[in-house]
């Protein structure tokens, strides 16, 4: 076995609380089960342990990380540890004073989500009047000198407006525009039939991005992540399980991937009980799909096994019931027809979308 | 489109750091990390909008045995293509 590489990036999910209700949220479906959040001192210890373990970048995320009053303090701690810090926010709570505190704390980069180029489309999907708040937050962030990435998740209901989205990113003068299609796990899997675009939509949008890149030369830089359901090969999920990334969830659980709780039978260690170093190198859950030994055919003998690492484990479980199966997005998977069938299913009306809610189980 | 870069400056989301654990020079940006060699690190740390000629002089002092002129321009253009560097004369 080759030596276990050290991680490069930590996803710090500070909270699952959020004022928005996006129907493709990557948080777990059973949000109410994870209400006991780590305190400031524990997060500071986690950041220090991450830096010592080799982490270079920390992505502060959520939920909405701005609901945490200690966010600037944590950013400052990350800066002192010489970590590169990113913040992913819905920005509805990003008032000028908050942004200024984050700037002073040494935040390196800011990613602001937007759901549609049109205010009504955006506000419908977030379940709140958020468009204008996002616009003002982008303005304020730029004024403070933050590099701003606008993050737009693509699906059936906004994909035809991709030109409008690109135009808006130009008007708002953001540094980067990230156009990433919905990943169908968690809330998005539940809403798949209402979110999945048609192949024609996907191809037209991809062409629009190519045209825009030609027209715009450099600003904003456009990153376009294609939807894996329409690809021949699966995405290189996490760049390999337990290889580059780790996630610490709001309750302190350490996950190889932020949606790994979807896979039943995995036991997640907690930073309250063990060090990040011992978890990364020794916890069975990190060993479970690490490297290539766990792979079934056709992955095991595939020349792409260290390019896409067998694809996404959560997706393999959701689509086949077996988390160790080849990601069925791959055209070489014997179970690939489950993806093809999803693509020809009649779409469900937008009215059928189930928005993110916190349900209290007994 | 790529005329020579005259006043190279890193974009605000690109940050140079020395990685003690890995003993590496790195340029870090939101999606990734670029590992730099010694001359690369020396160049990147001086991409602050000063004229290229000045940068080359400083570099010549640090690496007297190397002839870095054309390599530097190529390196800067590669960084610019990755969106990590721009020409301060453009704005």
Short mmCIF file of N, CA, C and O in Angstrom, two decimals, chain B residues 11-54:
data_model
loop_
_atom_site.label_atom_id
_atom_site.label_comp_id
_atom_site.label_asym_id
_atom_site.label_seq_id
_atom_site.Cartn_x
_atom_site.Cartn_y
_atom_site.Cartn_z
N UNK B 11 -3.32 38.41 -8.72
CA UNK B 11 -4.72 38.76 -8.45
C UNK B 11 -4.94 38.63 -6.94
O UNK B 11 -4.21 37.90 -6.25
N UNK B 12 -5.98 39.33 -6.42
CA UNK B 12 -6.13 39.35 -4.96
C UNK B 12 -6.41 37.98 -4.32
O UNK B 12 -6.14 37.78 -3.14
N UNK B 13 -6.95 37.04 -5.10
CA UNK B 13 -7.26 35.74 -4.48
C UNK B 13 -6.10 34.75 -4.57
O UNK B 13 -6.23 33.61 -4.17
N UNK B 14 -4.95 35.19 -5.09
CA UNK B 14 -3.78 34.30 -5.14
C UNK B 14 -2.80 34.73 -4.04
O UNK B 14 -2.45 35.89 -3.94
N UNK B 15 -2.39 33.79 -3.23
CA UNK B 15 -1.50 34.13 -2.11
C UNK B 15 -0.31 33.17 -2.07
O UNK B 15 -0.46 31.97 -2.14
N UNK B 16 0.87 33.75 -1.96
CA UNK B 16 2.09 32.95 -1.82
C UNK B 16 2.22 32.47 -0.37
O UNK B 16 1.93 33.22 0.57
N UNK B 17 2.63 31.22 -0.17
CA UNK B 17 2.96 30.76 1.19
C UNK B 17 4.07 29.71 1.15
O UNK B 17 4.26 29.02 0.14
N UNK B 18 4.81 29.67 2.23
CA UNK B 18 5.84 28.65 2.41
C UNK B 18 5.23 27.55 3.25
O UNK B 18 4.73 27.81 4.35
N UNK B 19 5.23 26.32 2.75
CA UNK B 19 4.66 25.19 3.47
C UNK B 19 5.78 24.50 4.26
O UNK B 19 6.63 23.82 3.68
N UNK B 20 5.77 24.72 5.56
CA UNK B 20 6.83 24.19 6.41
C UNK B 20 6.84 22.67 6.40
O UNK B 20 7.88 22.03 6.31
N UNK B 21 5.64 22.10 6.51
CA UNK B 21 5.50 20.65 6.60
C UNK B 21 6.06 19.96 5.36
O UNK B 21 6.78 18.97 5.45
N UNK B 22 5.71 20.49 4.20
CA UNK B 22 6.12 19.86 2.93
C UNK B 22 7.42 20.46 2.39
O UNK B 22 7.91 20.01 1.35
N UNK B 23 7.92 21.53 3.05
CA UNK B 23 9.12 22.24 2.56
C UNK B 23 8.92 22.65 1.10
O UNK B 23 9.70 22.27 0.22
N UNK B 24 7.83 23.42 0.88
CA UNK B 24 7.45 23.79 -0.48
C UNK B 24 7.06 25.26 -0.55
O UNK B 24 6.42 25.77 0.35
N UNK B 25 7.39 25.89 -1.70
CA UNK B 25 6.81 27.20 -2.02
C UNK B 25 5.48 26.94 -2.73
O UNK B 25 5.42 26.11 -3.63
N UNK B 26 4.45 27.66 -2.33
CA UNK B 26 3.14 27.43 -2.94
C UNK B 26 2.45 28.74 -3.30
O UNK B 26 2.61 29.75 -2.60
N UNK B 27 1.68 28.69 -4.39
CA UNK B 27 0.77 29.77 -4.70
C UNK B 27 -0.63 29.19 -4.54
O UNK B 27 -1.00 28.22 -5.20
N UNK B 28 -1.39 29.76 -3.61
CA UNK B 28 -2.70 29.19 -3.26
C UNK B 28 -3.80 30.10 -3.79
O UNK B 28 -3.69 31.33 -3.73
N UNK B 29 -4.84 29.50 -4.32
CA UNK B 29 -6.01 30.22 -4.83
C UNK B 29 -7.23 29.35 -4.56
O UNK B 29 -7.08 28.20 -4.13
N UNK B 30 -8.47 29.90 -4.77
CA UNK B 30 -9.64 29.15 -4.26
C UNK B 30 -9.72 27.68 -4.67
O UNK B 30 -10.05 26.85 -3.84
N UNK B 31 -9.41 27.34 -5.91
CA UNK B 31 -9.56 25.93 -6.30
C UNK B 31 -8.31 25.11 -6.16
O UNK B 31 -8.34 23.92 -6.46
N UNK B 32 -7.20 25.71 -5.84
CA UNK B 32 -6.03 24.85 -5.89
C UNK B 32 -4.76 25.46 -5.36
O UNK B 32 -4.74 26.53 -4.76
N UNK B 33 -3.70 24.72 -5.63
CA UNK B 33 -2.38 25.06 -5.13
C UNK B 33 -1.38 24.80 -6.24
O UNK B 33 -1.43 23.74 -6.88
N UNK B 34 -0.53 25.76 -6.47
CA UNK B 34 0.53 25.58 -7.45
C UNK B 34 1.84 25.49 -6.68
O UNK B 34 2.15 26.39 -5.89
N UNK B 35 2.59 24.42 -6.89
CA UNK B 35 3.88 24.27 -6.21
C UNK B 35 4.94 24.97 -7.07
O UNK B 35 5.03 24.75 -8.27
N UNK B 36 5.73 25.84 -6.43
CA UNK B 36 6.71 26.65 -7.16
C UNK B 36 8.13 26.19 -6.84
O UNK B 36 8.41 25.76 -5.72
N UNK B 37 9.03 26.34 -7.84
CA UNK B 37 10.45 26.12 -7.55
C UNK B 37 11.05 27.42 -7.00
O UNK B 37 10.35 28.42 -6.87
N UNK B 38 12.35 27.41 -6.69
CA UNK B 38 12.97 28.59 -6.07
C UNK B 38 12.82 29.86 -6.92
O UNK B 38 12.33 30.87 -6.42
N UNK B 39 13.22 29.82 -8.21
CA UNK B 39 13.04 31.04 -9.00
C UNK B 39 11.57 31.45 -9.11
O UNK B 39 11.24 32.63 -9.01
N UNK B 40 10.68 30.47 -9.27
CA UNK B 40 9.23 30.75 -9.35
C UNK B 40 8.75 31.48 -8.11
O UNK B 40 8.01 32.46 -8.19
N UNK B 41 9.19 31.01 -6.95
CA UNK B 41 8.80 31.64 -5.69
C UNK B 41 9.35 33.06 -5.61
O UNK B 41 8.66 33.99 -5.19
N UNK B 42 10.60 33.23 -6.06
CA UNK B 42 11.22 34.57 -6.02
C UNK B 42 10.46 35.54 -6.92
O UNK B 42 10.27 36.71 -6.58
N UNK B 43 10.01 35.04 -8.07
CA UNK B 43 9.27 35.90 -9.00
C UNK B 43 7.92 36.28 -8.39
O UNK B 43 7.56 37.46 -8.30
N UNK B 44 7.17 35.24 -7.97
CA UNK B 44 5.82 35.46 -7.48
C UNK B 44 5.81 36.44 -6.30
O UNK B 44 4.93 37.29 -6.18
N UNK B 45 6.82 36.36 -5.43
CA UNK B 45 6.86 37.24 -4.27
C UNK B 45 7.14 38.69 -4.66
O UNK B 45 6.96 39.58 -3.85
N UNK B 46 7.54 38.89 -5.91
CA UNK B 46 7.82 40.26 -6.35
C UNK B 46 6.77 40.76 -7.35
O UNK B 46 6.93 41.84 -7.91
N UNK B 47 5.73 39.97 -7.60
CA UNK B 47 4.67 40.41 -8.51
C UNK B 47 3.71 41.33 -7.76
O UNK B 47 2.63 40.91 -7.33
N UNK B 48 4.12 42.56 -7.59
CA UNK B 48 3.32 43.51 -6.82
C UNK B 48 3.02 44.76 -7.63
O UNK B 48 2.71 45.81 -7.09
N UNK B 49 3.15 44.66 -8.95
CA UNK B 49 2.84 45.81 -9.81
C UNK B 49 4.06 46.63 -10.19
O UNK B 49 3.97 47.58 -10.95
N UNK B 50 5.25 46.25 -9.68
CA UNK B 50 6.47 46.97 -10.07
C UNK B 50 6.83 46.64 -11.52
O UNK B 50 6.43 45.58 -12.02
N UNK B 51 7.57 47.51 -12.20
CA UNK B 51 7.94 47.22 -13.59
C UNK B 51 8.75 45.93 -13.69
O UNK B 51 9.55 45.63 -12.81
N UNK B 52 8.53 45.21 -14.80
CA UNK B 52 9.20 43.93 -15.00
C UNK B 52 10.72 44.09 -14.96
O UNK B 52 11.43 43.24 -14.42
N UNK B 53 11.22 45.19 -15.51
CA UNK B 53 12.67 45.41 -15.54
C UNK B 53 13.25 45.39 -14.13
O UNK B 53 14.30 44.79 -13.88
N UNK B 54 12.52 46.05 -13.22
CA UNK B 54 12.96 46.08 -11.82
C UNK B 54 12.98 44.68 -11.22
O UNK B 54 13.90 44.31 -10.50
#
